[in-house]
C-alpha atoms as one frame of an Amber mdcrd trajectory, in Angstrom:
protein
  40.519  20.789   4.728  39.618  21.559   1.144  36.035  22.460   0.533  33.595
  20.110  -1.236  31.537  21.756  -4.093  28.609  19.466  -4.954  26.858  20.228
  -8.268  23.502  18.676  -9.342  20.623  19.664 -11.482  18.244  20.113  -8.567
  19.231  20.972  -5.004  17.240  19.237  -2.228  16.504  22.390  -0.198  14.914
  21.827   3.171  11.037  22.056   3.172   9.087  23.282   6.116  12.373  23.705
   8.052  13.243  20.003   7.633  15.928  18.514   5.231  14.668  16.247   2.452
  15.586  12.613   2.897  16.218  11.396  -0.689  19.173   9.245  -1.503  21.335
  11.960  -3.001  20.405  14.406  -0.240  21.376  11.915   2.429  24.694  11.270
   0.769  25.545  14.908   0.114  24.690  15.889   3.674  26.866  13.027   4.998
  29.754  14.253   2.786  29.424  17.756   4.016  28.854  16.854   7.641  32.541
  17.009   8.504  33.993  19.270   5.847  33.145  22.655   4.516  31.421  23.007
   1.237  28.567  24.168  -0.937  25.716  22.246  -2.771  25.009  24.076  -5.998
  22.233  23.640  -8.581  19.023  24.679 -10.078  16.401  26.108  -7.638  13.508
  24.588  -9.567  12.200  28.015 -10.408  11.805  29.573 -13.920  12.299  33.292
 -14.046  12.130  35.959 -16.702  15.605  37.283 -15.950  17.612  34.831 -13.769
  20.226  36.549 -11.551  23.843  36.051 -12.801  24.884  35.219  -9.186  23.385
  32.293  -7.294  21.383  32.726  -4.079  23.076  31.408  -1.004  21.216  29.706
   1.846  22.256  27.728   4.933  20.490  25.131   6.916  21.699  22.515   9.381
  25.318  23.380   8.783  25.067  22.936   5.026  25.390  25.830   2.636  23.274
  25.787  -0.535  23.726  27.899  -3.689  20.745  27.891  -6.193  20.131  29.599
  -9.470  16.956  30.098 -11.520  16.532  29.265 -15.232  14.776  31.190 -17.922
  11.853  29.609 -19.713  13.976  29.026 -22.925  16.699  27.371 -20.738  14.263
  25.133 -19.023  12.601  24.028 -22.300  15.824  23.406 -24.255  18.251  22.166
 -21.504  15.823  20.276 -19.211  12.639  19.218 -20.938  14.368  19.065 -24.377
  17.835  17.716 -24.429  18.161  16.233 -20.956  14.855  14.413 -20.782  13.862
  13.899 -24.430  17.325  12.973 -25.754  19.841  11.917 -23.049  17.272  10.132
 -20.828  16.069   7.712 -23.550  19.393   7.086 -25.141  21.109   6.343 -21.886
  18.210   3.923 -21.060  18.812   2.143 -24.398  15.804   3.659 -26.133  17.253
   5.392 -29.155  13.847   5.120 -30.846  12.230   7.516 -28.382  14.945  10.210
 -28.610  13.898  13.551 -30.275  17.075  15.452 -31.144  17.205  19.004 -32.221
  20.225  21.275 -32.548  18.235  23.970 -30.561  17.956  21.736 -27.586  21.630
  20.732 -27.797  22.701  24.357 -27.933  20.389  25.053 -24.860  21.925  22.162
 -22.960  25.496  23.425 -23.675  24.438  26.987 -22.903  22.929  26.143 -19.528
  26.032  23.942 -18.582  28.307  26.978 -19.413  26.009  29.152 -17.296  26.357
  26.751 -14.326  30.151  26.593 -14.976  30.312  30.433 -14.814  28.539  30.485
 -11.482  30.577  27.665 -10.011  33.749  29.288 -11.361  33.035  32.472  -9.290
  32.807  30.500  -6.049  35.648  28.079  -6.751  38.890  28.267  -4.758  42.081
  26.547  -5.961  42.042  23.612  -3.575  38.247  22.957  -3.750  37.051  19.571
  -4.814  34.092  19.417  -7.334  31.639  16.536  -7.464  29.075  16.695 -10.287
  26.075  14.476 -10.464  24.158  12.971 -13.315  23.475  13.265 -17.078  22.247
  16.953 -16.884  25.833  18.166 -16.389  28.148  15.960 -18.452  30.025  18.821
 -20.025  30.442  20.899 -16.815  34.069  20.019 -16.219  35.102  20.955 -19.772
  33.615  24.408 -19.275  35.469  24.812 -15.976  38.716  23.631 -17.443  38.386
  26.209 -20.233  38.180  28.904 -17.511  41.530  27.568 -16.248  40.507  25.633
 -13.163  42.734  22.563 -12.388  40.771  21.434  -9.400  39.982  17.793  -8.599
  36.695  17.059 -10.356  34.626  13.902 -10.185  31.363  12.935 -11.933  28.861
  10.306 -10.942  26.190   8.968 -13.288  23.032   7.752 -11.421  21.450   6.170
 -14.508  22.725   3.463 -16.846  25.296   4.046 -19.622  24.754   1.912 -22.754
  27.498   0.565 -25.047  29.272   2.802 -27.583  27.063   1.470 -30.355  24.078
   3.212 -28.737  26.063   6.220 -27.375  27.247   7.015 -30.904  23.651   7.265
 -32.180  23.532  10.610 -30.194  24.360  13.407 -32.590  27.366  15.388 -31.442
  28.097  12.804 -28.635  31.662  13.884 -28.365  30.554  17.280 -27.031  28.377
  15.617 -24.356  29.408  12.079 -23.401  32.967  12.721 -24.637  33.283  15.694
 -22.434  33.341  13.420 -19.479  37.093  12.915 -20.033  37.708  16.415 -18.558
  36.869  14.920 -15.131  39.508  13.204 -13.080  37.221  10.452 -11.966  33.967
   9.241 -13.619  31.896   6.910 -11.553  29.074   4.523 -12.490  26.517   2.323
 -10.806  27.793  -1.013 -12.119  31.047  -2.544 -13.655  28.972  -3.010 -16.850
  28.282   0.775 -17.176  31.890   1.505 -16.409  33.087  -1.000 -19.064  30.644
   0.498 -21.545  32.301   3.899 -21.191  35.777   2.280 -21.337  34.849   0.762
 -24.664  33.568   4.229 -25.844  36.866   5.813 -24.861  38.852   3.158 -26.680
  36.881   3.764 -29.868  37.604   7.458 -29.511  41.388   6.579 -29.478  42.026
   6.637 -25.758  45.204   4.773 -24.474  44.068   2.087 -22.065  43.134  -1.581
 -21.983  39.782  -3.331 -21.572  39.001  -3.524 -17.833  41.529  -0.831 -16.946
  40.678   1.762 -14.417  42.354   4.740 -16.268  42.659   5.996 -19.803  44.700
   8.719 -21.448  43.048  10.837 -24.043  43.652  14.360 -25.330  46.461  15.015
 -22.981  44.403  14.060 -19.907  44.096  11.047 -17.705  40.571   9.985 -16.620
  39.971   7.251 -14.046  36.878   5.122 -14.088  35.146   3.315 -11.222  31.976
   1.479 -10.162  30.356   2.800  -7.030  26.876   1.156  -6.459  24.695   3.575
  -4.583  23.303   2.519  -1.240  20.523   3.598   1.098  20.158   4.749   4.714
  19.278   1.225   5.848  19.081   2.198   9.548  16.549   4.909   8.795  14.385
   2.652   6.779  14.377  -0.101   9.469  13.489   2.332  12.225  10.762   4.139
  10.067   9.252   0.758   9.081   8.961  -0.293  12.754   7.482   2.962  13.908
   5.225   3.351  10.917   3.654   0.030  11.382   1.794   1.307  14.466   0.438
   4.553  12.868  -3.197   5.254  12.094  -2.318   5.346   8.420  -1.016   1.772
   8.442  -3.888   0.550  10.660  -6.348   1.885   8.113  -4.347   0.371   5.144
  -4.316  -3.046   6.832  -8.028  -2.896   7.602  -8.786  -2.051   4.032  -6.813
  -5.148   2.860  -8.504  -7.418   5.264  -6.868 -10.822   4.873  -5.480 -10.084
   1.411  -1.625 -10.284   0.877  -0.265  -6.999  -0.542   2.034  -6.681  -3.552
   3.733  -3.247  -3.714   5.295  -1.342  -6.629   6.631   2.162  -6.194   7.905
   3.918  -9.376   7.946   7.327 -11.014   5.766   7.281 -14.122   8.405   6.579
 -16.728   8.765   4.149 -19.687  12.063   2.708 -18.178  10.088   1.285 -15.143
   8.177  -1.344 -17.128   4.914  -0.571 -15.396   2.655  -1.631 -18.229   4.390
  -5.042 -18.572   4.118  -5.514 -14.844   0.412  -4.929 -14.916   0.133  -7.556
 -17.831   2.095 -10.074 -15.759  -0.293  -9.356 -12.803  -3.337  -9.981 -14.930
  -1.845 -13.167 -16.224  -1.247 -14.321 -12.678  -4.865 -13.659 -11.818  -6.031
 -15.508 -15.036  -3.878 -18.597 -14.086  -4.433 -18.685 -10.353  -8.078 -18.622
  -9.515  -7.549 -19.362  -5.725  -5.649 -16.157  -5.365  -8.505 -13.946  -6.686
  -9.887 -11.924  -3.698  -6.781 -12.928  -1.628  -4.180 -10.528  -2.971  -4.188
  -6.756  -3.647  -1.586  -5.036  -5.831  -0.882  -1.438  -4.786   1.027   0.512
  -7.433   2.221   3.932  -6.177   3.304   6.065  -9.246   3.825   9.806  -8.766
   3.458  11.486 -12.154   6.659  13.069 -13.583   7.354  15.295 -16.527   3.653
  15.680 -17.034   4.156  18.443 -19.689   5.949  16.072 -22.043   3.482  14.397
 -24.609   5.108  10.951 -24.262   4.481  10.939 -20.531   0.947  12.189 -20.885
   0.243   9.205 -23.299   1.956   6.786 -20.944  -0.298   7.959 -17.963  -3.401
   7.413 -20.113  -2.269   3.911 -21.203  -1.468   2.810 -17.627  -4.780   4.200
 -16.257  -6.741   2.393 -18.993  -4.820  -0.869 -18.257  -5.592  -0.605 -14.439
  -9.244   0.064 -15.245  -9.462  -2.954 -17.614  -7.880  -5.262 -14.975 -10.119
  -4.081 -12.214 -13.221  -4.292 -14.461 -12.405  -7.789 -15.698 -11.332  -9.444
 -12.410 -12.684  -7.366  -9.526 -16.056  -7.490  -7.830 -17.961  -5.416  -5.227
 -15.879  -6.781  -2.314 -12.376  -6.788  -4.007 -10.307  -4.375  -6.174  -7.381
  -6.164  -7.786  -5.200  -3.027  -8.257  -5.050   0.196  -6.369  -3.262   2.734
  -8.680  -2.161   5.840  -6.733  -0.648   8.968  -8.388   0.620  10.674  -5.276
   3.918  10.863  -3.345   4.443   9.539   0.102   7.237  10.330   2.618   9.944
   7.785   2.964   8.698   7.184   6.473   5.325   6.154   5.112   6.719   4.126
   2.305   8.911   2.203   4.811   5.804   1.130   6.682   3.942   0.171   3.412
   6.967  -1.858   2.325   6.959  -3.691   5.640   3.290  -4.635   5.125   3.865
  -6.024   1.669   4.241  -9.716   1.022   5.893  -9.014  -2.361   7.998  -6.141
  -3.656   7.587  -5.912  -7.448  10.620  -4.038  -8.955  10.684  -4.880 -12.682
  12.327  -1.878 -14.671  13.236  -2.458 -18.257  16.414  -0.673 -17.469  17.686
   1.162 -14.179  20.939   2.385 -13.016  20.451   1.038  -9.599  16.824   1.175
  -8.287  16.844   2.136  -4.576  13.231   0.941  -4.159  14.535  -2.655  -4.129
  17.010  -1.938  -1.455  14.598   0.108   0.645  11.971  -2.693   0.425  14.547
  -5.253   1.804  15.606  -2.779   4.589  11.987  -2.188   5.676  11.076  -5.922
   6.123  10.157  -7.619   9.391  13.093 -10.161  10.019  10.674 -12.552  11.536
   8.214 -12.504   8.699   9.853 -10.857   5.581   8.364 -10.351   2.210   9.876
 -11.417  -1.134  11.585  -9.151  -3.654  10.969  -9.687  -7.300  13.607  -7.938
  -9.238  14.414  -7.260 -12.867  17.616  -8.515 -14.270  18.096  -5.118 -15.812
  18.209  -3.173 -12.622  21.652  -2.215 -11.344  20.667  -3.619  -7.809  20.493
  -7.106  -9.260  24.298  -7.381  -8.920  23.974  -7.096  -5.192  20.582  -8.684
  -4.432  20.439 -11.628  -6.803  21.195 -14.111  -4.078  17.957 -13.284  -2.347
  15.670 -11.862  -4.839  13.508 -13.686  -7.459  15.309 -12.368 -10.638  13.085
 -12.030 -13.612  13.237 -10.812 -17.243  10.491  -7.972 -17.342  10.005  -8.719
 -21.003   8.815 -12.284 -20.284   5.301 -11.774 -19.027   4.791 -15.362 -18.200
   7.979 -15.513 -16.084   7.000 -12.473 -14.059   3.530 -13.917 -13.410   5.063
 -17.288 -12.271   7.393 -15.267  -9.971   4.445 -13.597  -8.396   2.917 -16.933
  -7.462   6.198 -18.266  -6.218   6.754 -15.256  -3.951   3.236 -15.353  -2.523
   3.527 -19.120  -1.729   7.213 -19.199  -0.524   7.648 -20.918   2.818   8.677
 -18.688   5.771  12.069 -20.451   6.188  13.100 -19.679   2.594  11.863 -16.050
   2.874  14.013 -15.495   6.009  17.059 -17.036   4.419  16.623 -14.864   1.255
  16.039 -11.711   3.324  19.216 -12.239   5.452  21.381 -12.621   2.364  20.071
  -9.416   0.927  20.036  -7.408   4.168  23.732  -8.199   4.765  24.582  -6.472
   1.550  22.095  -3.588   2.109  23.569  -2.692   5.537  27.148  -3.098   4.491
  26.763  -0.611   1.627  25.421   2.519   3.430  24.690   5.658   1.493  27.197
   7.626   3.620  29.897   4.986   2.909  29.228   5.299  -0.815  29.896   9.057
  -0.740  33.164   8.576   1.244  34.300   5.745  -1.216  33.810   7.977  -4.215
  35.556  10.914  -2.700  38.451   8.819  -1.497  38.823   7.511  -5.076  38.664
  11.012  -6.452  41.474  11.969  -4.049  43.573   9.052  -5.140  42.997   9.713
  -8.821  44.310  13.266  -8.476  47.325  12.066  -6.567  48.188   9.490  -9.234
  47.710  12.123 -11.945  50.106  14.449 -10.088  52.624  11.707  -9.802  52.562
  10.969 -13.513  52.923  14.622 -14.356  56.038  14.893 -11.919  57.647  11.822
 -13.568  57.149  13.280 -17.031  58.812  16.503 -15.803  61.826  14.666 -14.294
  62.644  12.817 -17.618  62.043  15.773 -19.999
């Protein structure tokens, strides 16, 4: 069996002897469970002189290969181009992008560095699976080294239409480099179709809605592969967690108040400020709910060294303080704003306790919090999911969620009231519709579906090449 070489910006190395349980980590371990392979990426460390060869580790039958970055590499590749240029543009926020040629050169340099290390470990029949916007040009650098392996790429975040992609200076060197993969996968058909349009405008041969395009002497296949979750884990964790001391203390602190839960990284794409505005409007318009509801917003800080994120943290904190000061009293705090991380086990229990799950990003590739919230619910007394129409998850969960436009504050406020007052029978019906989808699209099945499609794309490409040879 051919080896699978998984490449991602960060590798989820085991901590305290236990494997991490994030979505990508679960998928990669599932993919490597029954086949040999290596998970390669940045170690998360910054070193004065990174070693030219990666460090190899093994745990639980999975082999890891990690490399350090220099301070300049970290600043230009990660903090600079990846997070201050690609992240905002791919989330439709061209106005927030801060492009510099230095950062672009750093991004390309680090991708070439990654390619050199992957190249050294690559065998002719290995399959390469690259993840996310940090490594869009990786296949191009591997192809230049002569590697003809099957290579697939999956983008975990949105991909905007070509009108926005073309605002990225030198976009052909970054987004355009995706054509060197055999298969490029996206979260939704809309993201896939946006890339198809981008290829068409670049002169690729292919029609709208097609699954493959020919450009520059290569054939690239496109597909939509919505990421799932480990639903069985979340269900079990939610049931077990409900009886822990942690949850007993949380429930006691809430008293009889219904809980609304929001869980997001601190990022402008998540729509946290607008969500707080909607909650305040709900309180202003629904006096009888004051003192009877508590909104818990769990928001671990991210990219705290970037000025825009520091300012965002200040603004959100001020808004929380304003709402608590304006509407709270000595016996009730309207919002609990928490800047720390919780394990997925603890989060599952919190989700189960929440009457409302508030997931209102301004733009999101998928948003697994929405799916985890659904999977964690008590089937006999489930909560209600309020979901942004701009989250990728809405395509799968729209039949059960209350779908809102996060830019319409009044609409979100009305949805909060509708969710809190929804009859049990309707809540159960909506939950069942969503749960069927969540359970049918398991995270392990997602990995297998992508890799099967990659296998087929290479087979079809080989067939086309053989036919051309026959008729020459």
